[in-house]
Amino acid sequence: MLKTFQILGCSAGVPTLERAVTCVMIKTIDYDIMIDCGEGSYLRWQKAGHKWKNLKYILITHMHPDHIGGLLPILFYRKLNNIESPLTIIGPPNIEAYLSDSFQHSGVNHNQDLHYISISDHPTIKLEKGISLHAMEMKHKIPCWGYALEDGNHRKLVFITDTLINANTMKLAEKADVLIHEATFPHHHREKAMEHFHVTEIQAMEIADAAKVKRLVLTHFSPRLTDRDVKEWTWQGEPCVIFDERQII
């Protein structure tokens, strides 16, 4: 059963002194799922009290550095800590080659129990203990996927980042209990958002309205947006920016 989520990184493109780049933790009753692993994710993950023994899946949306920059390091630290539990990495079809080449060129024999699943080949996956994963391709500069997690009680969490508005977003997010969606630019910069294949906070709210989600949480903010800027954003009368506070699904 899905329990909680926590946004460990919410900065778009470049980390700041206050914000790491993209990483979200999903807790189920039985194990943890990480979505994206930007630079600095390990320290944020550790500080938040998450444990190696619980980390069972890492989902990667796409191969841009602000979404995978912390993935090789966290696997290296996992090796140094002699973690023997299996870990499944789900993401773009080139994720296995990327990591294998990185280990080879850095002289690291990772000898870990790692499993890889290409999301383009397997867009619907049954995870352990009754959690289902469904992915749909987004519209970004490179191949990118949004993810929906659903449990046996029909609780549904959807994570979408780095995309223009598209039909797949609406389908994936439909009637979600929680939609975590990027809002890289403020709406008065919507032309810039379109140029860079991103959306604004107003566009994300329109998606939430159309998909009839219960709760909207915004993330992936331009470093030019201050905390004060984004804290003013509300949807259906509720704040939709939570930073790193752990939340019940």
Coordinates of N, CA and C in Angstrom, one line a residue:
M1 N 0.8 -1.2 0.0 CA 0.0 0.0 0.0 C 0.9 1.2 0.0
L2 N 0.5 2.2 -0.8 CA 1.2 3.5 -0.8 C 1.0 4.3 0.5
K3 N 2.0 4.8 1.1 CA 1.9 5.5 2.4 C 2.2 7.0 2.3
T4 N 3.4 7.3 1.9 CA 3.9 8.7 2.0 C 4.7 9.1 0.8
F5 N 4.9 10.4 0.5 CA 5.9 10.8 -0.4 C 6.6 12.0 0.2
Q6 N 7.8 12.2 -0.3 CA 8.7 13.3 0.1 C 9.5 13.8 -1.0
I7 N 9.5 15.1 -1.3 CA 10.3 15.7 -2.3 C 11.6 16.1 -1.8
L8 N 12.7 15.4 -2.2 CA 14.0 15.7 -1.7 C 14.7 16.8 -2.5
G9 N 14.3 16.9 -3.7 CA 14.9 18.0 -4.6 C 13.8 18.6 -5.5
C10 N 13.8 19.9 -5.6 CA 12.7 20.5 -6.4 C 13.3 21.6 -7.3
S11 N 14.6 21.7 -7.5 CA 15.2 22.7 -8.4 C 15.3 22.2 -9.8
A12 N 15.0 23.0 -10.7 CA 15.1 22.7 -12.1 C 16.4 23.0 -12.7
G13 N 17.1 22.1 -13.3 CA 18.3 22.3 -14.1 C 19.5 22.4 -13.2
V14 N 19.5 23.4 -12.3 CA 20.7 23.7 -11.5 C 20.3 23.6 -10.0
P15 N 21.1 22.9 -9.2 CA 20.8 23.0 -7.7 C 21.2 24.4 -7.2
T16 N 20.6 24.7 -6.1 CA 20.9 25.9 -5.4 C 21.4 25.6 -4.0
L17 N 21.8 26.6 -3.2 CA 22.2 26.3 -1.8 C 21.1 25.7 -1.0
E18 N 19.9 26.1 -1.3 CA 18.7 25.6 -0.5 C 18.0 24.5 -1.2
R19 N 18.1 24.3 -2.5 CA 17.3 23.3 -3.2 C 18.2 22.3 -4.0
A20 N 18.0 21.0 -3.8 CA 18.6 20.0 -4.6 C 17.8 19.9 -5.9
V21 N 18.4 19.2 -6.9 CA 17.6 18.9 -8.1 C 16.8 17.7 -7.9
T22 N 16.1 17.3 -8.9 CA 14.9 16.4 -8.8 C 15.2 15.0 -8.1
C23 N 14.4 14.8 -7.1 CA 14.4 13.4 -6.4 C 13.2 13.4 -5.5
V24 N 12.4 12.3 -5.7 CA 11.2 12.1 -4.8 C 11.2 10.7 -4.2
M25 N 10.9 10.6 -3.0 CA 10.8 9.3 -2.3 C 9.3 8.9 -2.1
I26 N 9.0 7.7 -2.4 CA 7.6 7.1 -2.2 C 7.8 6.0 -1.2
K27 N 7.1 6.0 -0.1 CA 7.1 4.9 0.8 C 5.8 4.1 0.7
T28 N 6.0 2.8 0.6 CA 4.9 1.9 0.7 C 5.1 1.2 2.1
I29 N 4.1 0.3 2.4 CA 4.2 -0.4 3.7 C 5.4 -1.3 3.7
D30 N 5.9 -1.8 2.5 CA 6.9 -2.8 2.5 C 8.3 -2.3 2.0
Y31 N 8.3 -1.3 1.2 CA 9.6 -0.8 0.7 C 9.5 0.6 0.2
D32 N 10.6 1.1 -0.3 CA 10.7 2.5 -0.8 C 11.0 2.5 -2.3
I33 N 10.5 3.6 -2.9 CA 10.7 3.8 -4.4 C 11.2 5.2 -4.5
M34 N 12.3 5.4 -5.2 CA 12.9 6.7 -5.5 C 12.6 7.0 -7.0
I35 N 12.1 8.2 -7.2 CA 11.9 8.7 -8.6 C 12.9 9.8 -8.9
D36 N 13.7 9.6 -9.9 CA 14.8 10.4 -10.3 C 15.8 10.6 -9.1
C37 N 17.1 10.9 -9.6 CA 18.2 10.9 -8.6 C 19.2 12.0 -9.0
G38 N 18.8 13.2 -8.9 CA 19.6 14.3 -9.3 C 20.8 14.5 -8.4
E39 N 21.7 15.4 -8.7 CA 22.9 15.6 -7.9 C 22.5 16.0 -6.5
G40 N 23.2 15.4 -5.5 CA 23.0 15.7 -4.1 C 21.9 14.9 -3.5
S41 N 21.3 14.0 -4.3 CA 20.1 13.2 -3.7 C 20.5 12.3 -2.5
Y42 N 21.7 11.8 -2.6 CA 22.1 10.9 -1.5 C 22.1 11.6 -0.2
L43 N 22.7 12.7 -0.1 CA 22.8 13.5 1.2 C 21.4 13.8 1.7
R44 N 20.5 14.3 0.8 CA 19.1 14.6 1.2 C 18.4 13.3 1.6
W45 N 18.6 12.3 0.9 CA 18.0 11.0 1.3 C 18.5 10.5 2.6
Q46 N 19.8 10.6 2.9 CA 20.3 10.2 4.2 C 19.8 11.1 5.3
K47 N 19.8 12.4 5.1 CA 19.4 13.4 6.1 C 17.9 13.1 6.5
A48 N 17.1 12.7 5.5 CA 15.7 12.5 5.7 C 15.4 11.2 6.5
G49 N 16.5 10.4 6.7 CA 16.3 9.2 7.5 C 15.9 7.9 6.7
H50 N 16.1 8.0 5.4 CA 15.7 6.8 4.6 C 16.9 5.7 4.7
K51 N 16.5 4.5 4.6 CA 17.4 3.4 4.8 C 17.7 2.5 3.6
W52 N 19.0 2.1 3.4 CA 19.3 1.2 2.3 C 18.4 0.0 2.2
K53 N 18.1 -0.6 3.3 CA 17.4 -1.9 3.3 C 16.0 -1.8 2.7
N54 N 15.5 -0.5 2.7 CA 14.1 -0.3 2.2 C 14.1 0.1 0.7
L55 N 15.2 0.5 0.2 CA 15.2 1.0 -1.2 C 15.2 -0.1 -2.2
K56 N 14.1 -0.3 -2.9 CA 13.9 -1.5 -3.8 C 13.8 -1.1 -5.2
Y57 N 13.3 0.1 -5.5 CA 13.2 0.5 -6.9 C 13.7 2.0 -7.1
I58 N 14.3 2.2 -8.2 CA 14.6 3.6 -8.6 C 14.0 3.8 -10.0
L59 N 13.2 4.8 -10.2 CA 12.6 5.1 -11.4 C 13.2 6.4 -12.0
I60 N 13.6 6.3 -13.2 CA 14.2 7.5 -13.9 C 13.3 8.0 -15.0
T61 N 13.0 9.3 -15.0 CA 12.1 9.8 -16.0 C 12.8 10.0 -17.3
H62 N 14.1 10.6 -17.3 CA 14.8 10.8 -18.5 C 16.3 11.0 -18.2
M63 N 17.1 11.2 -19.2 CA 18.6 11.2 -19.0 C 19.2 12.5 -18.8
H64 N 18.5 13.6 -18.6 CA 19.1 14.9 -18.3 C 19.9 14.8 -17.0
P65 N 21.0 15.5 -16.9 CA 21.9 15.4 -15.7 C 21.2 15.8 -14.4
D66 N 20.2 16.8 -14.5 CA 19.6 17.2 -13.2 C 18.6 16.1 -12.7
H67 N 18.4 15.0 -13.5 CA 17.6 13.9 -13.0 C 18.3 12.6 -12.8
I68 N 19.5 12.5 -13.3 CA 20.3 11.3 -13.1 C 21.7 11.6 -12.5
G69 N 22.0 12.8 -12.2 CA 23.4 13.2 -11.8 C 23.8 12.5 -10.5
G70 N 22.9 12.1 -9.6 CA 23.2 11.4 -8.4 C 23.1 9.9 -8.4
L71 N 22.7 9.4 -9.6 CA 22.4 7.9 -9.7 C 23.7 7.1 -9.6
L72 N 24.7 7.4 -10.3 CA 26.0 6.7 -10.3 C 26.6 6.8 -8.9
P73 N 26.7 8.0 -8.3 CA 27.2 8.1 -6.9 C 26.4 7.2 -5.9
I74 N 25.1 7.2 -5.9 CA 24.3 6.5 -4.9 C 24.6 5.0 -5.1
L75 N 24.8 4.5 -6.3 CA 25.1 3.1 -6.5 C 26.5 2.8 -6.0
F76 N 27.4 3.7 -6.2 CA 28.8 3.6 -5.7 C 28.8 3.5 -4.2
Y77 N 28.0 4.4 -3.5 CA 28.0 4.4 -2.1 C 27.3 3.1 -1.6
R78 N 26.4 2.6 -2.3 CA 25.7 1.4 -2.0 C 26.7 0.2 -2.0
K79 N 27.6 0.2 -3.0 CA 28.7 -0.8 -3.0 C 29.6 -0.6 -1.8
L80 N 30.0 0.6 -1.5 CA 30.9 0.8 -0.4 C 30.3 0.4 0.9
N81 N 29.0 0.4 1.0 CA 28.3 0.0 2.3 C 27.9 -1.5 2.2
N82 N 28.4 -2.2 1.2 CA 28.2 -3.6 1.1 C 26.7 -4.0 1.2
I83 N 25.8 -3.2 0.5 CA 24.4 -3.5 0.5 C 24.1 -4.7 -0.5
E84 N 23.5 -5.7 0.0 CA 23.4 -6.9 -0.8 C 21.9 -7.1 -1.3
S85 N 21.0 -6.3 -0.8 CA 19.6 -6.5 -1.2 C 19.5 -6.1 -2.7
P86 N 18.5 -6.8 -3.4 CA 18.4 -6.4 -4.9 C 17.8 -5.1 -5.1
L87 N 18.1 -4.4 -6.2 CA 17.6 -3.1 -6.5 C 17.3 -3.1 -8.0
T88 N 16.1 -2.7 -8.3 CA 15.6 -2.6 -9.7 C 15.6 -1.2 -10.2
I89 N 16.3 -0.9 -11.3 CA 16.3 0.4 -11.9 C 15.4 0.4 -13.1
I90 N 14.4 1.3 -13.2 CA 13.5 1.3 -14.3 C 13.6 2.7 -14.9
G91 N 13.7 2.7 -16.2 CA 13.9 4.0 -16.9 C 14.1 3.9 -18.4
P92 N 14.7 4.9 -19.0 CA 14.9 4.9 -20.5 C 15.7 3.7 -20.9
P93 N 15.6 3.3 -22.2 CA 16.2 2.1 -22.6 C 17.8 2.1 -22.6
N94 N 18.3 3.3 -22.5 CA 19.8 3.4 -22.5 C 20.4 3.5 -21.1
I95 N 19.5 3.4 -20.0 CA 20.0 3.6 -18.7 C 21.0 2.5 -18.2
E96 N 20.8 1.3 -18.7 CA 21.7 0.2 -18.3 C 23.1 0.4 -18.9
A97 N 23.1 0.8 -20.2 CA 24.4 1.0 -20.9 C 25.1 2.2 -20.3
Y98 N 24.4 3.2 -19.9 CA 25.0 4.4 -19.3 C 25.7 4.1 -18.0
L99 N 25.0 3.3 -17.2 CA 25.6 3.0 -15.9 C 26.7 2.0 -16.0
S100 N 26.6 1.0 -16.9 CA 27.6 0.0 -17.1 C 28.9 0.6 -17.7
D101 N 28.7 1.5 -18.6 CA 29.9 2.3 -19.2 C 30.5 3.1 -18.1
S102 N 29.7 3.8 -17.3 CA 30.2 4.7 -16.2 C 31.0 3.9 -15.2
F103 N 30.5 2.7 -14.8 CA 31.3 1.9 -13.9 C 32.6 1.4 -14.5
Q104 N 32.5 1.0 -15.8 CA 33.7 0.5 -16.5 C 34.8 1.6 -16.6
H105 N 34.4 2.8 -17.0 CA 35.4 3.9 -17.2 C 35.9 4.5 -15.9
S106 N 35.1 4.3 -14.8 CA 35.6 4.8 -13.5 C 36.4 3.7 -12.7
G107 N 36.5 2.5 -13.4 CA 37.3 1.4 -12.8 C 36.6 0.8 -11.6
V108 N 35.3 0.8 -11.5 CA 34.5 0.3 -10.4 C 33.8 -1.0 -10.8
N109 N 34.1 -2.1 -10.1 CA 33.4 -3.3 -10.3 C 32.3 -3.3 -9.3
H110 N 31.1 -2.9 -9.8 CA 30.0 -2.7 -8.9 C 29.4 -3.9 -8.2
N111 N 29.6 -5.1 -8.9 CA 29.1 -6.4 -8.3 C 28.0 -6.4 -7.4
Q112 N 26.9 -5.6 -7.8 CA 25.7 -5.5 -7.0 C 24.6 -6.3 -7.6
D113 N 23.5 -6.6 -6.9 CA 22.4 -7.3 -7.4 C 21.4 -6.2 -8.0
L114 N 21.8 -5.8 -9.2 CA 21.0 -4.7 -9.9 C 20.2 -5.4 -11.0
H115 N 19.0 -4.9 -11.2 CA 18.2 -5.3 -12.3 C 17.7 -4.1 -13.1
Y116 N 17.6 -4.2 -14.4 CA 17.2 -3.1 -15.2 C 16.0 -3.4 -16.0
I117 N 15.1 -2.5 -16.1 CA 13.9 -2.6 -16.9 C 13.7 -1.4 -17.8
S118 N 13.7 -1.6 -19.1 CA 13.4 -0.5 -20.0 C 12.0 -0.1 -20.1
I119 N 11.6 1.1 -19.7 CA 10.2 1.5 -19.6 C 9.6 1.6 -21.0
S120 N 10.4 1.8 -22.0 CA 9.8 1.9 -23.3 C 9.3 0.5 -23.8
D121 N 10.0 -0.5 -23.3 CA 9.6 -1.9 -23.6 C 8.5 -2.4 -22.7
H122 N 8.5 -1.9 -21.5 CA 7.5 -2.4 -20.4 C 6.9 -1.2 -19.7
P123 N 5.9 -0.6 -20.4 CA 5.3 0.6 -19.8 C 4.3 0.3 -18.6
T124 N 3.9 -1.0 -18.5 CA 3.1 -1.4 -17.4 C 3.8 -2.5 -16.6
I125 N 4.1 -2.3 -15.4 CA 4.8 -3.3 -14.6 C 4.2 -3.5 -13.2
K126 N 4.1 -4.8 -12.8 CA 3.6 -5.1 -11.5 C 4.8 -5.1 -10.6
L127 N 4.9 -4.2 -9.6 CA 6.0 -4.2 -8.6 C 5.5 -5.1 -7.5
E128 N 6.4 -5.3 -6.6 CA 6.1 -6.2 -5.5 C 5.0 -5.7 -4.6
K129 N 4.3 -6.7 -3.9 CA 3.3 -6.4 -2.9 C 2.1 -5.5 -3.4
G130 N 1.7 -5.8 -4.6 CA 0.5 -5.2 -5.1 C 0.5 -3.8 -5.6
I131 N 1.8 -3.3 -5.9 CA 1.9 -1.9 -6.4 C 2.1 -2.0 -7.9
S132 N 1.2 -1.3 -8.7 CA 1.4 -1.3 -10.1 C 2.0 0.0 -10.6
L133 N 2.8 -0.1 -11.7 CA 3.4 1.0 -12.3 C 3.0 1.2 -13.7
H134 N 2.6 2.3 -14.1 CA 2.2 2.6 -15.5 C 2.9 3.9 -15.9
A135 N 3.5 3.8 -17.1 CA 4.3 4.9 -17.6 C 3.8 5.3 -19.0
M136 N 3.9 6.6 -19.3 CA 3.5 7.1 -20.6 C 4.6 8.2 -21.0
E137 N 4.9 8.2 -22.3 CA 5.9 9.1 -22.8 C 5.4 10.5 -22.8
M138 N 6.3 11.4 -22.3 CA 6.0 12.9 -22.3 C 6.5 13.6 -23.6
K139 N 6.5 14.9 -23.6 CA 6.9 15.6 -24.8 C 8.0 16.6 -24.3
H140 N 9.3 16.1 -24.4 CA 10.4 16.9 -24.0 C 11.5 16.9 -25.1
K141 N 12.6 17.4 -24.8 CA 13.7 17.5 -25.8 C 14.3 16.1 -26.1
I142 N 14.3 15.3 -25.1 CA 14.8 13.9 -25.2 C 13.7 13.0 -24.7
P143 N 13.7 11.7 -25.0 CA 12.7 10.8 -24.5 C 12.5 10.9 -22.9
C144 N 11.3 11.0 -22.5 CA 11.0 11.3 -21.1 C 9.6 10.6 -20.8
W145 N 9.5 10.1 -19.6 CA 8.3 9.3 -19.2 C 7.8 9.9 -17.9
G146 N 6.4 9.9 -17.8 CA 5.7 10.2 -16.6 C 5.3 8.9 -15.9
Y147 N 5.2 8.8 -14.6 CA 4.9 7.6 -13.9 C 3.7 7.7 -13.0
A148 N 2.9 6.6 -13.1 CA 1.7 6.5 -12.1 C 1.9 5.3 -11.3
L149 N 1.8 5.4 -10.0 CA 1.9 4.3 -9.1 C 0.5 4.1 -8.4
E150 N 0.0 2.9 -8.4 CA -1.3 2.6 -7.8 C -1.2 1.4 -7.0
D151 N -1.9 1.4 -5.8 CA -1.9 0.2 -4.9 C -3.3 -0.5 -5.0
G152 N -3.4 -1.6 -4.2 CA -4.6 -2.4 -4.2 C -5.8 -1.7 -3.7
N153 N -5.6 -0.6 -3.0 CA -6.7 0.2 -2.5 C -7.1 1.3 -3.4
H154 N -6.5 1.3 -4.6 CA -6.7 2.3 -5.7 C -6.2 3.7 -5.3
R155 N -5.3 3.7 -4.4 CA -4.6 5.0 -4.2 C -3.6 5.2 -5.3
K156 N -3.6 6.4 -5.9 CA -2.8 6.7 -7.1 C -2.0 7.9 -6.9
L157 N -0.7 7.8 -7.1 CA 0.2 8.9 -7.2 C 0.9 9.0 -8.5
V158 N 0.9 10.2 -9.1 CA 1.5 10.4 -10.4 C 2.6 11.5 -10.4
F159 N 3.7 11.2 -11.0 CA 4.8 12.1 -11.1 C 5.1 12.4 -12.5
I160 N 5.1 13.7 -12.9 CA 5.3 14.2 -14.2 C 6.2 15.4 -14.2
T161 N 7.3 15.3 -14.9 CA 8.2 16.5 -15.0 C 8.9 16.5 -16.4
D162 N 9.3 17.7 -16.8 CA 10.0 17.9 -18.0 C 9.2 17.6 -19.2
T163 N 8.1 18.3 -19.4 CA 7.3 18.1 -20.6 C 6.4 19.3 -20.9
L164 N 6.0 19.4 -22.2 CA 5.0 20.3 -22.6 C 3.6 19.6 -22.2
I165 N 2.6 20.4 -22.2 CA 1.2 19.8 -22.0 C 1.0 18.8 -23.2
N166 N 0.5 17.7 -22.9 CA 0.2 16.7 -23.9 C -0.9 15.7 -23.4
A167 N -1.5 15.0 -24.4 CA -2.6 14.1 -24.0 C -2.2 13.0 -23.0
N168 N -1.0 12.5 -23.1 CA -0.6 11.5 -22.2 C -0.6 11.9 -20.7
T169 N -0.2 13.2 -20.5 CA -0.3 13.7 -19.2 C -1.7 13.6 -18.6
M170 N -2.7 14.0 -19.4 CA -4.0 13.9 -18.9 C -4.5 12.5 -18.6
K171 N -4.1 11.6 -19.5 CA -4.5 10.2 -19.3 C -3.8 9.6 -18.0
L172 N -2.5 9.9 -17.9 CA -1.8 9.3 -16.7 C -2.3 9.9 -15.4
A173 N -2.6 11.2 -15.4 CA -3.0 11.8 -14.2 C -4.5 11.7 -13.8
E174 N -5.3 11.1 -14.6 CA -6.7 11.1 -14.4 C -7.1 10.5 -13.0
K175 N -7.8 11.3 -12.3 CA -8.3 11.0 -11.0 C -7.3 10.5 -10.0
A176 N -6.1 11.0 -10.1 CA -5.0 10.7 -9.1 C -5.3 11.3 -7.8
D177 N -4.9 10.6 -6.7 CA -5.0 11.1 -5.4 C -4.0 12.2 -5.2
V178 N -2.8 12.0 -5.8 CA -1.8 13.1 -5.7 C -1.1 13.2 -7.1
L179 N -1.1 14.4 -7.6 CA -0.3 14.6 -8.9 C 0.8 15.6 -8.5
I180 N 2.1 15.1 -8.7 CA 3.3 15.9 -8.5 C 3.7 16.3 -9.9
H181 N 3.6 17.6 -10.2 CA 3.9 18.0 -11.6 C 4.9 19.2 -11.6
E182 N 5.7 19.2 -12.6 CA 6.6 20.3 -12.7 C 5.9 21.6 -13.0
A183 N 6.6 22.7 -12.5 CA 6.1 24.1 -12.8 C 7.4 24.9 -12.9
T184 N 8.1 24.7 -14.0 CA 9.5 25.3 -14.1 C 9.5 26.8 -14.2
F185 N 8.5 27.3 -14.9 CA 8.4 28.8 -15.1 C 7.1 29.4 -14.6
P186 N 7.1 30.6 -14.2 CA 5.8 31.3 -13.9 C 5.1 31.6 -15.2
H187 N 3.8 31.8 -15.1 CA 3.0 31.9 -16.3 C 3.3 33.0 -17.2
H188 N 3.8 34.1 -16.6 CA 4.1 35.2 -17.5 C 5.4 34.9 -18.4
H189 N 6.0 33.8 -18.1 CA 7.1 33.3 -18.9 C 6.7 32.1 -19.7
R190 N 5.4 32.0 -20.1 CA 4.9 30.8 -20.7 C 5.5 30.5 -22.1
E191 N 5.9 31.6 -22.8 CA 6.6 31.4 -24.1 C 8.0 30.8 -23.9
K192 N 8.7 31.2 -22.8 CA 10.0 30.6 -22.5 C 9.8 29.1 -22.1
A193 N 8.7 28.9 -21.3 CA 8.4 27.5 -20.9 C 8.3 26.6 -22.1
M194 N 7.5 27.1 -23.1 CA 7.3 26.3 -24.3 C 8.6 26.1 -25.1
E195 N 9.4 27.1 -25.2 CA 10.6 27.0 -25.9 C 11.5 25.9 -25.3
H196 N 11.5 25.8 -24.0 CA 12.3 24.8 -23.3 C 11.6 23.5 -22.9
F197 N 10.4 23.3 -23.5 CA 9.6 22.1 -23.3 C 9.3 21.9 -21.8
H198 N 8.8 22.9 -21.2 CA 8.3 22.8 -19.8 C 6.9 23.5 -19.7
V199 N 6.4 23.5 -18.5 CA 5.1 24.1 -18.3 C 5.2 25.1 -17.1
T200 N 4.1 25.9 -17.0 CA 4.1 27.0 -16.0 C 3.2 26.5 -14.8
E201 N 3.1 27.2 -13.7 CA 2.3 26.8 -12.6 C 0.8 26.8 -13.0
I202 N 0.4 27.8 -13.8 CA -1.0 27.9 -14.2 C -1.4 26.7 -15.1
Q203 N -0.5 26.3 -16.1 CA -0.7 25.2 -16.9 C -0.8 23.9 -16.1
A204 N 0.0 23.7 -15.1 CA 0.0 22.5 -14.3 C -1.4 22.5 -13.5
M205 N -1.8 23.6 -13.1 CA -3.2 23.7 -12.4 C -4.3 23.3 -13.4
E206 N -4.2 23.8 -14.6 CA -5.2 23.4 -15.6 C -5.2 21.9 -15.9
I207 N -4.0 21.3 -15.9 CA -3.9 19.9 -16.1 C -4.6 19.2 -14.9
A208 N -4.3 19.7 -13.7 CA -5.0 19.1 -12.5 C -6.5 19.2 -12.5
D209 N -7.0 20.3 -13.0 CA -8.4 20.5 -13.1 C -9.0 19.5 -14.1
A210 N -8.4 19.4 -15.3 CA -8.9 18.6 -16.4 C -8.8 17.1 -16.0
A211 N -7.8 16.7 -15.2 CA -7.6 15.3 -14.9 C -8.4 15.0 -13.6
K212 N -9.0 16.0 -13.0 CA -9.8 15.7 -11.8 C -9.1 15.0 -10.7
V213 N -7.8 15.5 -10.4 CA -7.0 15.0 -9.4 C -7.5 15.5 -8.0
K214 N -7.2 14.8 -6.9 CA -7.6 15.3 -5.6 C -6.6 16.3 -5.0
R215 N -5.3 16.1 -5.3 CA -4.3 17.0 -4.8 C -3.2 17.3 -5.8
L216 N -2.8 18.5 -5.9 CA -1.7 18.9 -6.8 C -0.5 19.4 -6.0
V217 N 0.6 18.9 -6.3 CA 1.9 19.4 -5.7 C 2.8 19.8 -6.8
L218 N 3.4 21.0 -6.7 CA 4.2 21.5 -7.8 C 5.7 21.3 -7.4
T219 N 6.5 21.1 -8.4 CA 8.0 21.0 -8.2 C 8.8 21.4 -9.4
H220 N 10.1 21.2 -9.4 CA 11.0 21.5 -10.5 C 10.9 23.0 -10.9
F221 N 11.3 23.8 -9.9 CA 11.2 25.3 -10.1 C 12.5 25.9 -10.6
S222 N 12.4 26.8 -11.5 CA 13.5 27.6 -12.0 C 14.3 28.2 -10.8
P223 N 15.6 28.1 -10.7 CA 16.3 28.7 -9.6 C 16.0 30.2 -9.5
R224 N 15.5 30.8 -10.5 CA 15.1 32.3 -10.4 C 13.9 32.5 -9.6
L225 N 13.1 31.5 -9.4 CA 11.9 31.6 -8.5 C 12.3 31.5 -7.1
T226 N 11.9 32.4 -6.3 CA 12.3 32.4 -4.9 C 11.2 31.5 -4.1
D227 N 11.6 31.2 -2.9 CA 10.6 30.4 -2.0 C 9.3 31.3 -1.9
R228 N 9.5 32.6 -1.7 CA 8.3 33.4 -1.5 C 7.4 33.4 -2.8
D229 N 8.0 33.3 -4.0 CA 7.3 33.3 -5.2 C 6.4 32.0 -5.2
V230 N 7.0 30.9 -5.0 CA 6.2 29.6 -5.1 C 5.3 29.3 -4.0
K231 N 5.6 29.9 -2.8 CA 4.7 29.6 -1.7 C 3.4 30.3 -1.9
E232 N 3.3 31.3 -2.8 CA 2.0 32.0 -3.0 C 1.1 31.2 -4.0
W233 N 1.6 30.1 -4.6 CA 0.8 29.3 -5.5 C -0.2 28.4 -4.7
T234 N -1.4 28.5 -5.1 CA -2.5 27.7 -4.5 C -3.3 27.1 -5.6
W235 N -3.9 25.9 -5.3 CA -4.8 25.3 -6.2 C -6.0 24.8 -5.3
Q236 N -7.2 25.2 -5.8 CA -8.4 24.9 -5.1 C -8.4 25.3 -3.6
G237 N -7.7 26.4 -3.4 CA -7.7 27.0 -2.0 C -6.6 26.4 -1.1
E238 N -5.8 25.5 -1.7 CA -4.8 24.9 -0.8 C -3.4 25.2 -1.4
P239 N -2.4 25.3 -0.5 CA -1.0 25.5 -1.0 C -0.6 24.3 -1.9
C240 N 0.1 24.5 -2.9 CA 0.6 23.4 -3.7 C 2.1 23.2 -3.8
V241 N 2.8 23.9 -2.9 CA 4.3 23.7 -2.8 C 4.6 23.3 -1.4
I242 N 5.3 22.2 -1.2 CA 5.5 21.7 0.1 C 7.0 21.5 0.5
F243 N 7.9 21.7 -0.5 CA 9.3 21.5 -0.4 C 9.6 20.1 0.1
D244 N 10.2 19.9 1.2 CA 10.7 18.6 1.6 C 9.9 17.9 2.7
E245 N 8.7 18.4 3.0 CA 7.9 17.8 4.1 C 7.3 16.5 3.6
R246 N 7.4 15.5 4.5 CA 6.8 14.2 4.2 C 5.3 14.3 4.2
Q247 N 4.6 13.7 3.2 CA 3.2 13.9 3.1 C 2.5 12.5 3.0
I248 N 1.3 12.4 3.5 CA 0.5 11.2 3.4 C -0.2 11.2 2.0
I249 N -0.2 10.0 1.4 CA -0.8 9.9 0.1 C -2.3 9.6 0.3

